[in-house]
PDB file of C-alpha atoms in Angstrom:
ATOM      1  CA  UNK A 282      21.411   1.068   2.368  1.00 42.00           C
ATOM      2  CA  UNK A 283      23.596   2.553   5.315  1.00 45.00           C
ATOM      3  CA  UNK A 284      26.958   0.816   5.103  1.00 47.00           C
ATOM      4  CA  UNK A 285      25.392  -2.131   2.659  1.00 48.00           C
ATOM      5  CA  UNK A 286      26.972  -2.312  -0.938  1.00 47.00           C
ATOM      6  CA  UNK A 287      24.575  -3.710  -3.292  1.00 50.00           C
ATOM      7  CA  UNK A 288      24.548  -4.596  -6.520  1.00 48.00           C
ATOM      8  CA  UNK A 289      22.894  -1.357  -8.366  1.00 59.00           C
ATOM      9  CA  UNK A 290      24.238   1.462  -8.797  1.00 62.00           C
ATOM     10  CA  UNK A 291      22.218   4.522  -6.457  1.00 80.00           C
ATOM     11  CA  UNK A 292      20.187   6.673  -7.581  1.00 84.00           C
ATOM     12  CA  UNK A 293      20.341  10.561  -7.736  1.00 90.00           C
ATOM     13  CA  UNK A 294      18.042  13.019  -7.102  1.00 91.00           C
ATOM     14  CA  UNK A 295      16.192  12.533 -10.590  1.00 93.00           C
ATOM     15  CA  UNK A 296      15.953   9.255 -10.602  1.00 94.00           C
ATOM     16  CA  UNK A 297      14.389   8.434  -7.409  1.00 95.00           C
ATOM     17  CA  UNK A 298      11.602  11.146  -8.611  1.00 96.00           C
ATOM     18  CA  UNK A 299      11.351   9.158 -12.032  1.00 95.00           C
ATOM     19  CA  UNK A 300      11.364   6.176  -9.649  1.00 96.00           C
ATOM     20  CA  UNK A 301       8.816   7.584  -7.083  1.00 97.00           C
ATOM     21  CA  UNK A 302       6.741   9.077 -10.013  1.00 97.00           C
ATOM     22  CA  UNK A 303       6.359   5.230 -11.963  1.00 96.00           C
ATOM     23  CA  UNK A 304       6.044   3.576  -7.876  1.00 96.00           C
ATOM     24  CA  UNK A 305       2.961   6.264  -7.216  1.00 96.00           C
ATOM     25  CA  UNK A 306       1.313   5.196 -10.853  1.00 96.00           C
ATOM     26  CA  UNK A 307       1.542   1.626  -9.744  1.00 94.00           C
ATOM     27  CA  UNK A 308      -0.719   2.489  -6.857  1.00 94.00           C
ATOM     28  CA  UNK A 309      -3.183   3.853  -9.045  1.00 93.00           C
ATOM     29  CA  UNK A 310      -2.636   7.292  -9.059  1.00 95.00           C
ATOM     30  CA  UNK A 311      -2.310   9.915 -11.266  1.00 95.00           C
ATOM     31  CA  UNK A 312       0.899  11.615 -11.736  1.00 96.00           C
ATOM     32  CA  UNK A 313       1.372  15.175 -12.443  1.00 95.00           C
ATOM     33  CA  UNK A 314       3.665  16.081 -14.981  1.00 93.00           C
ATOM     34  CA  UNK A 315       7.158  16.958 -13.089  1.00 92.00           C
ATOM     35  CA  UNK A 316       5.564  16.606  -9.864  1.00 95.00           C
ATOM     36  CA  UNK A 317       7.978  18.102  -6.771  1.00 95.00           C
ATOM     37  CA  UNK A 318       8.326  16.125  -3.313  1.00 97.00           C
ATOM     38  CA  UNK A 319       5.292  18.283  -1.967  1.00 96.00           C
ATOM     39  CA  UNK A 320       3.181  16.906  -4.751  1.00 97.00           C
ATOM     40  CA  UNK A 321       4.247  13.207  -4.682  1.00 97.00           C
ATOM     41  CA  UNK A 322       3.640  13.348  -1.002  1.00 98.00           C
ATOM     42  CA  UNK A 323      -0.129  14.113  -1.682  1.00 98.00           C
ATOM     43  CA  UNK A 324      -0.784  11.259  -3.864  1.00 97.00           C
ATOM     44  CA  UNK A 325       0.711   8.695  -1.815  1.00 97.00           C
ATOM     45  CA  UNK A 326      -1.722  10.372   1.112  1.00 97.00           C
ATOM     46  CA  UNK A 327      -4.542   9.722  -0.626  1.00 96.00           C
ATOM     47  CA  UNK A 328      -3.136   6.037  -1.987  1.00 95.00           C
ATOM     48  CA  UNK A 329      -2.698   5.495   1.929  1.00 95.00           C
ATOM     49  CA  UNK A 330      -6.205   6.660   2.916  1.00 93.00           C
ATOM     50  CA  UNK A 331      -7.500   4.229  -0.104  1.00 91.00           C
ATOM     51  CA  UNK A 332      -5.593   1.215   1.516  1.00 90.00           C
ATOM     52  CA  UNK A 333      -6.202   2.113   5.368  1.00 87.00           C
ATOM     53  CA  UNK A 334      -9.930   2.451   4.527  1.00 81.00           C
ATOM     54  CA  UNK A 335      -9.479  -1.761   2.907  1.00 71.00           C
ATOM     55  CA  UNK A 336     -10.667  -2.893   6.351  1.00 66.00           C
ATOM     56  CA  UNK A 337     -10.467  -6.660   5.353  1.00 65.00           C
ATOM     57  CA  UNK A 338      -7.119  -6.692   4.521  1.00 76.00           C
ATOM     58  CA  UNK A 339      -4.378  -6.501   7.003  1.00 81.00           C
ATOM     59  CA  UNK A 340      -1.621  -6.328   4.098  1.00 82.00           C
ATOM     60  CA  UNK A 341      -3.496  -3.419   2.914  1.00 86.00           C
ATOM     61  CA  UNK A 342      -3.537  -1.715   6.336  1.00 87.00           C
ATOM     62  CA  UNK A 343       0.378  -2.597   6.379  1.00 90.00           C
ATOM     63  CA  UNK A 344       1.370  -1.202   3.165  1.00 92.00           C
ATOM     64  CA  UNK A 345      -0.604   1.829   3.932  1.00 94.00           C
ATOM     65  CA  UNK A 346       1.548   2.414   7.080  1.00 95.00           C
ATOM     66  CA  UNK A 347       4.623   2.384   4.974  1.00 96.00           C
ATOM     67  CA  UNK A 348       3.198   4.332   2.135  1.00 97.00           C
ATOM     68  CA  UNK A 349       2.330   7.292   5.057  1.00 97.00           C
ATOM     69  CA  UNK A 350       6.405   6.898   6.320  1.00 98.00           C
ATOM     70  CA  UNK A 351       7.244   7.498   2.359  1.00 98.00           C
ATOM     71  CA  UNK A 352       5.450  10.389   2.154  1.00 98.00           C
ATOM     72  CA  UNK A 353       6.076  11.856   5.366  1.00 98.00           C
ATOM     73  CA  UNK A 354       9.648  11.205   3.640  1.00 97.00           C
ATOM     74  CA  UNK A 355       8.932  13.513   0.463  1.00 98.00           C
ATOM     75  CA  UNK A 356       7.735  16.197   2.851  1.00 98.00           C
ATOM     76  CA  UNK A 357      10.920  16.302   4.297  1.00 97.00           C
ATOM     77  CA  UNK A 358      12.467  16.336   1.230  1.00 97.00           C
ATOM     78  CA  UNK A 359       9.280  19.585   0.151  1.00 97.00           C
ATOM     79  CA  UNK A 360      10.680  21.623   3.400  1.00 96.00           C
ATOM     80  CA  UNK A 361      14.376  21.606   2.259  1.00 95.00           C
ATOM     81  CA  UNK A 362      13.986  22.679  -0.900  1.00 90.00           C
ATOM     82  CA  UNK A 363      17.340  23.363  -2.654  1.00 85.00           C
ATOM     83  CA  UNK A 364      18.833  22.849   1.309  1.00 90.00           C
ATOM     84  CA  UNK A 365      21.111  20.250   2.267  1.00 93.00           C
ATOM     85  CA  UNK A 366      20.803  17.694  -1.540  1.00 93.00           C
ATOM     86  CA  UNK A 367      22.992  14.972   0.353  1.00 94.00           C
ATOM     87  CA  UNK A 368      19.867  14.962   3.393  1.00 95.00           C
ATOM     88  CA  UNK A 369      17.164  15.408   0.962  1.00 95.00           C
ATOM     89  CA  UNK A 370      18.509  12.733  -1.289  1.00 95.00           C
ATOM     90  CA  UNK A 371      18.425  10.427   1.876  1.00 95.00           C
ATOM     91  CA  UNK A 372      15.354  10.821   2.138  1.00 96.00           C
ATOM     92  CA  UNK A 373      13.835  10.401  -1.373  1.00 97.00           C
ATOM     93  CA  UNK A 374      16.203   7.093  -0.867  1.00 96.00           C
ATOM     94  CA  UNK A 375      14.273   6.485   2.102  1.00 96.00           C
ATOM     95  CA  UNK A 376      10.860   7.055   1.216  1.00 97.00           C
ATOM     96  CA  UNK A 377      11.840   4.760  -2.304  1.00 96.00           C
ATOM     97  CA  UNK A 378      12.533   1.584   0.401  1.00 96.00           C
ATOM     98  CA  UNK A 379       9.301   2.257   1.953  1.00 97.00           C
ATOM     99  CA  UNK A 380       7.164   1.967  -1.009  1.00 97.00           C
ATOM    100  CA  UNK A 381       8.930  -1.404  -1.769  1.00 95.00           C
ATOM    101  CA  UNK A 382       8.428  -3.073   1.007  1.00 95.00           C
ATOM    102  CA  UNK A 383       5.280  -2.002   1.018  1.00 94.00           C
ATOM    103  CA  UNK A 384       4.509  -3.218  -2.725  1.00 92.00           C
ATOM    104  CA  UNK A 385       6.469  -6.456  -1.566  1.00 91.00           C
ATOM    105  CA  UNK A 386       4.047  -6.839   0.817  1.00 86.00           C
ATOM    106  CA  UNK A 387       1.150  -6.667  -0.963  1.00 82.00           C
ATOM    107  CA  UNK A 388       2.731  -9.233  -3.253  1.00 80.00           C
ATOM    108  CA  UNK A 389       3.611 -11.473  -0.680  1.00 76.00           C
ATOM    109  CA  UNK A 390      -0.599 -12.219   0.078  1.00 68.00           C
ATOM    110  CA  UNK A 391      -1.293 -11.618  -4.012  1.00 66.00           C
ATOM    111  CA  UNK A 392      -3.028  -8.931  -3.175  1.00 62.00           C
ATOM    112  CA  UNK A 393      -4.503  -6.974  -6.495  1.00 60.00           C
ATOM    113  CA  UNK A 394      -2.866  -4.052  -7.388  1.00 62.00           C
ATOM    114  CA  UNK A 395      -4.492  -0.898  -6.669  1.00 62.00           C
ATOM    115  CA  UNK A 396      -7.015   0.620  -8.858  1.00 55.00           C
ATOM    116  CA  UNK A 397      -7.486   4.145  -9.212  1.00 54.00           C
ATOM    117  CA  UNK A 398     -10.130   5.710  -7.362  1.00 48.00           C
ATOM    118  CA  UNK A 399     -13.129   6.635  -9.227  1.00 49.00           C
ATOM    119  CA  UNK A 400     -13.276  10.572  -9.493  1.00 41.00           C
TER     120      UNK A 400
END
């Protein structure tokens, strides 16, 4: 949201985890208790190599690409630690607008939501 004004109020630090932690359920996974960025980053790895492997469904293969740019996002966010909250808070922003556009469009094509994978 560079420059936009919208129409919620932004989120800090804890809530985009509490955010990130209910989006990475919604794919299916399982969330640690009080996961860190490291963590979250992990799960939304192994979401993406659940969708990317979905080889009939181009929406799939899409979302997938935006879930890895989320995550890549939380890694960011891993390295700088206690570093720099203003940049890592960018990018939890960040890697929160990648995962919903990336639900979006998966909803777009009423594709299912994502199961979790059988352990």
């Amino acid at each position: 949201m560079h420059g936009d004004v919208g129409t919620t109020p932004t989120l800090d630090r804890s809530d985009c985890f509490m955010a990130l932690e209910a989006a990475i359920r919604w794919w299916g996974a399982d969330v640690p208790e009080d996961p860190g960025a490291g963590e979250l980053a992990e799960l939304l790895d192994e979401i993406v190599e659940r969708l990317s492997g979905d080889r009939s469904a181009e929406q799939a293969r899409s979302a997938a690409e935006l879930l890895a740019r989320a995550a890549e996002e939380l890694r960011a966010v891993a390295r700088l630690g206690g570093l720099l909250p203003a940049i890592s808070l960018w990018h939890l922003r960040t890697a929160l607008r990648h995962e919903a556009v990336a639900r979006g469009q998966l909803a777009e094509q009423n594709y299912p939501q994502p199961a979790a994978s059988p352990l």
